[in-house]
Each structure stands twice: as structure tokens, then as C-alpha cells.
Short mmCIF file of C-alpha atoms in Angstrom, two decimals:
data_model
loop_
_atom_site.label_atom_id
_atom_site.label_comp_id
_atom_site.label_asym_id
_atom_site.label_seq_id
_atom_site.Cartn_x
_atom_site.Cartn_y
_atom_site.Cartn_z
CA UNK Q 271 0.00 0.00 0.00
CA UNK Q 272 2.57 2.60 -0.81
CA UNK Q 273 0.60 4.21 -3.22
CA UNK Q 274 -1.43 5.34 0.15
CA UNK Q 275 -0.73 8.98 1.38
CA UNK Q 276 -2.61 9.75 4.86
CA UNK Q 277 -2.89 13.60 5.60
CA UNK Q 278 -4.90 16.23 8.06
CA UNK Q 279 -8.16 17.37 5.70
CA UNK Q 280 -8.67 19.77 3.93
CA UNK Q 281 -11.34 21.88 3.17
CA UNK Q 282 -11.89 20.47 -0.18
CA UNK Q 283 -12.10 17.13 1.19
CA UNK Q 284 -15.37 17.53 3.33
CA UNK Q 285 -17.40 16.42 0.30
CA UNK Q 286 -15.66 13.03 0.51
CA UNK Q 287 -15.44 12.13 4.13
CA UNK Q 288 -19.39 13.30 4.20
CA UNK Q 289 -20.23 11.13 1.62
CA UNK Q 290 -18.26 7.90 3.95
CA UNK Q 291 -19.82 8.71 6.71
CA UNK Q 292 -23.07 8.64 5.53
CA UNK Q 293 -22.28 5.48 3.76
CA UNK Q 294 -24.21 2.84 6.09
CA UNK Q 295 -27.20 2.15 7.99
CA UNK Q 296 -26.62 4.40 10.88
CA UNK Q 297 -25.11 7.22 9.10
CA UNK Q 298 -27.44 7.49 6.18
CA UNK Q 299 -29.77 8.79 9.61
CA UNK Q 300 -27.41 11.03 10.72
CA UNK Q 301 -26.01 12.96 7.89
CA UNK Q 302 -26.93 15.49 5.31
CA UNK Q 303 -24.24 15.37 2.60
CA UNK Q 304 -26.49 17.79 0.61
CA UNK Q 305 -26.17 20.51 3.40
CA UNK Q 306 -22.20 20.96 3.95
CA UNK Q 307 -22.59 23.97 5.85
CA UNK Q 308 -22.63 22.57 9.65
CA UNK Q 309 -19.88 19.98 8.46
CA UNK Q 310 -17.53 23.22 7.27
CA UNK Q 311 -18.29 25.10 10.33
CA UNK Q 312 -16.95 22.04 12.32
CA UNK Q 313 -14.56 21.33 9.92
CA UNK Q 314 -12.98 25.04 10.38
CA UNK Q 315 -13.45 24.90 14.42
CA UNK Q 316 -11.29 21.62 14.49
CA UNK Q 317 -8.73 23.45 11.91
CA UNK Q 318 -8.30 25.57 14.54
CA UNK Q 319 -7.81 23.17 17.68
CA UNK Q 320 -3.60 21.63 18.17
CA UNK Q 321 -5.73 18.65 19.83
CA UNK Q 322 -7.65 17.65 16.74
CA UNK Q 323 -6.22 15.61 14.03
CA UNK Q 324 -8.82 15.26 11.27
CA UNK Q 325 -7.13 12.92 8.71
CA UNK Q 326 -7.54 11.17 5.26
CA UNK Q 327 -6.42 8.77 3.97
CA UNK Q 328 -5.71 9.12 -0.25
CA UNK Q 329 -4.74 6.93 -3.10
CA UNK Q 330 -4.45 8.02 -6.72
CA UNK Q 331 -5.78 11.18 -5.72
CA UNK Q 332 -8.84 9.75 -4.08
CA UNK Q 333 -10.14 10.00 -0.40
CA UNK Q 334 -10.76 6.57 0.78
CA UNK Q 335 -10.51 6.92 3.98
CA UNK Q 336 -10.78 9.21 7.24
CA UNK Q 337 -10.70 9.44 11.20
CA UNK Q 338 -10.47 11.87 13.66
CA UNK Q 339 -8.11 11.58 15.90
CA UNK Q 340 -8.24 14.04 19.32
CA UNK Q 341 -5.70 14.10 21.96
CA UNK Q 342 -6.63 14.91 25.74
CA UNK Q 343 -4.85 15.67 28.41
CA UNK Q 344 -6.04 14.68 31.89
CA UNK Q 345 -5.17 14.32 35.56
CA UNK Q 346 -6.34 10.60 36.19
CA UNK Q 347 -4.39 7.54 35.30
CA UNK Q 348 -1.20 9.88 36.83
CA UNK Q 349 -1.61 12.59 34.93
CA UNK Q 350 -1.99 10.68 31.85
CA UNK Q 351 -2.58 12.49 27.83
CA UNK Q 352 -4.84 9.95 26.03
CA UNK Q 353 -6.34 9.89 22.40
CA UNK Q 354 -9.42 8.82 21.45
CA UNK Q 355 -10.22 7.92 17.25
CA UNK Q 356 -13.83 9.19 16.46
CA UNK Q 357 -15.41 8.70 12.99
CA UNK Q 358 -13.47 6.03 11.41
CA UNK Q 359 -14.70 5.17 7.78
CA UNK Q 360 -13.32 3.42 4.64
CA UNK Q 361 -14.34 3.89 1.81
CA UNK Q 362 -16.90 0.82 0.58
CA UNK Q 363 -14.07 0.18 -2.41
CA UNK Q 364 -11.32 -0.23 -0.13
CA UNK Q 365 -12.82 -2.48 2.75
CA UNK Q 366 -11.33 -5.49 3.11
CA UNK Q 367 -7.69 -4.34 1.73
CA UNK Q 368 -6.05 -3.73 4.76
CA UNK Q 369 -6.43 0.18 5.00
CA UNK Q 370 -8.65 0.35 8.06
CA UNK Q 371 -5.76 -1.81 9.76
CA UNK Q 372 -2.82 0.75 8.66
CA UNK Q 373 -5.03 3.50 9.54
CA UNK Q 374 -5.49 2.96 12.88
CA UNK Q 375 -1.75 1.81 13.46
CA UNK Q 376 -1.16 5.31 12.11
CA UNK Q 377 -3.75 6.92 14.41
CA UNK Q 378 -1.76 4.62 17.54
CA UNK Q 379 1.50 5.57 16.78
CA UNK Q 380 0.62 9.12 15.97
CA UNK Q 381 -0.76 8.73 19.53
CA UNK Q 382 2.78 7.74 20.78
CA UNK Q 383 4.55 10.20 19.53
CA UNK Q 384 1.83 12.94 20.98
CA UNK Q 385 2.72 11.16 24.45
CA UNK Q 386 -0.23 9.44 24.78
CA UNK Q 387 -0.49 6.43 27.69
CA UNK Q 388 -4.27 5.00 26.18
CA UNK Q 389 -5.56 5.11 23.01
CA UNK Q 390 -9.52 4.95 23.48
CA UNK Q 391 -12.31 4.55 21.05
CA UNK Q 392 -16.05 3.79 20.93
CA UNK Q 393 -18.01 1.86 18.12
CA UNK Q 394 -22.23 1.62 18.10
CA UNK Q 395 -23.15 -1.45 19.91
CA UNK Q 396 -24.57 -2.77 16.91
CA UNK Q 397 -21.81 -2.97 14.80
CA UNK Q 398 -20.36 -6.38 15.35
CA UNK Q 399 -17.57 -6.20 12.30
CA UNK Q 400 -16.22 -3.29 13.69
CA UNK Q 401 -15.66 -4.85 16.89
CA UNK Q 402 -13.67 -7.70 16.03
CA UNK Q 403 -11.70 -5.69 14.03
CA UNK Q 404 -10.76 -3.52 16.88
CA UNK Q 405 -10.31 -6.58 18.88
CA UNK Q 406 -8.07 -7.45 16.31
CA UNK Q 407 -5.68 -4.42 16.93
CA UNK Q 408 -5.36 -5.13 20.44
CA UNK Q 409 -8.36 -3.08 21.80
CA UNK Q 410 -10.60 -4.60 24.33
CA UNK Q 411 -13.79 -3.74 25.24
CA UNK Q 412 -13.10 -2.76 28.46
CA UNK Q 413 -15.83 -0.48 29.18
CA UNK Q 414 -19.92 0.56 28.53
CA UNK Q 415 -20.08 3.97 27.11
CA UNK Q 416 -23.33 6.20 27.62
CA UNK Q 417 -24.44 9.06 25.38
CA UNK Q 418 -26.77 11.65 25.90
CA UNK Q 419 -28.01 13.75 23.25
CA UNK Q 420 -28.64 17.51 23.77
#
């Protein structure tokens, strides 16, 4: 896969990484790819954050992939700085081919060399694939997340 470059976003890439993450059951309810405006005001905010890593991943000039990545620094766990990857998506095209895998190795070493002690990360509970694909890479569900929406 050395044909595959991943970089932060860019503006012109919001287009792409809307149309991924709308790209399945549960984001096909959540997003609006034919409204871009909230996704560039977001996209602009994160821009301006150190703490936010907003990244593609392209080959042959194509986005195939993104995550965000977003380091925190915190007092618990002895003052530890962890990361957590958000919004992981792969292009239908490319699943299977072994990007998602070198993706998140990037997003765990970038984590590294940020100083990061944890790398965390959440998935919906109904998506089953995803799971032992994390599992996979060495992350174990360790933990039951709760959302509320506002």
C-alpha cells in the first residue's frame, strides 16, 4: 500500500469524508451530505484546535478513507494524555484491503509520539464487524459507554 498517502483534511475534502460517513445504515440517519454547511463550520473549528487531528487517507488522488483523531490531556491515570479515534470510515471500495488496519496503526502511533499512555475509542453497539476488528488491533472492550443527546 505505498501508493497510500494519509494527511490532516482539507477543506476540499469535506465532500468526501461526508459522503463515507453517511455510507451505512446508521449514518445514512445522521447525515446530510447535501447541506455541507454545519460539516464546514466544524470542519474550520477543528482546523483551529492543536488537539484535533482530522485525517484522510488518499490513493491516486482519491479519499478513501478518514478518522479523527483528538488528543486529551487529563489528571487521572497519573496525569496521563490519552487519544481517542472518532469517525473512522473506509471507503466501501477499499474495505477489506487492509487500509482500516494501517489507519489505525497510524492513528496509535501518531498517539505515541503525541505522548499518549491510552488510546480509546467507541463503536455503536450494533456494529459487530467493527468490533472484532478492533479486537483485532489489540483493543478490548473494556468499558460501557453512555451518550446523551442535547
Amino acid at each position: 500500500m505505498s501508493d497510500l498517502d494519509i494527511r490532516p483534511a482539507a477543506p476540499e475534502d469535506i465532500p468526501a469524508i461526508v459522503a463515507m460517513l453517511a455510507d451505512d445504515p446508521l449514518g445514512a440517519q445522521r447525515e446530510t451530505p447535501d447541506d455541507l454547511t454545519p460539516y464546514t463550520a466544524s470542519y474550520q473549528r477543528l482546523a483551529r484546535d492543536p488537539n484535533q487531528h482530522l485525517m484522510v487517507a488518499v490513493r491516486d488522488g482519491r479519499v478513501v478513507g478518514t478518522l479523527q483523531l483528538t488528543v486529551i490531556p487529563g489528571l487521572s491515570r497519573r496525569g496521563a494524555t490519552r487519544s481517542v479515534i472518532e469517525g473512522v470510515r473506509i471507503h466501501t471500495d477499499e474495505r477489506g484491503s487492509g487500509l482500516g488496519t494501517r489507519f489505525i496503526e497510524w492513528a496509535v502511533d501518531e498517539s505515541r509520539r503525541q505522548g499518549c499512555q491510552l488510546v480509546q475509542l467507541t463503536s455503536d453497539a450494533s456494529r459487530a464487524d467493527a468490533h472484532r476488528f478492533y479486537e483485532r488491533l489489540g483493543f478490548t472492550a473494556s468499558h460501557i459507554g453512555f451518550k446523551l443527546a442535547l
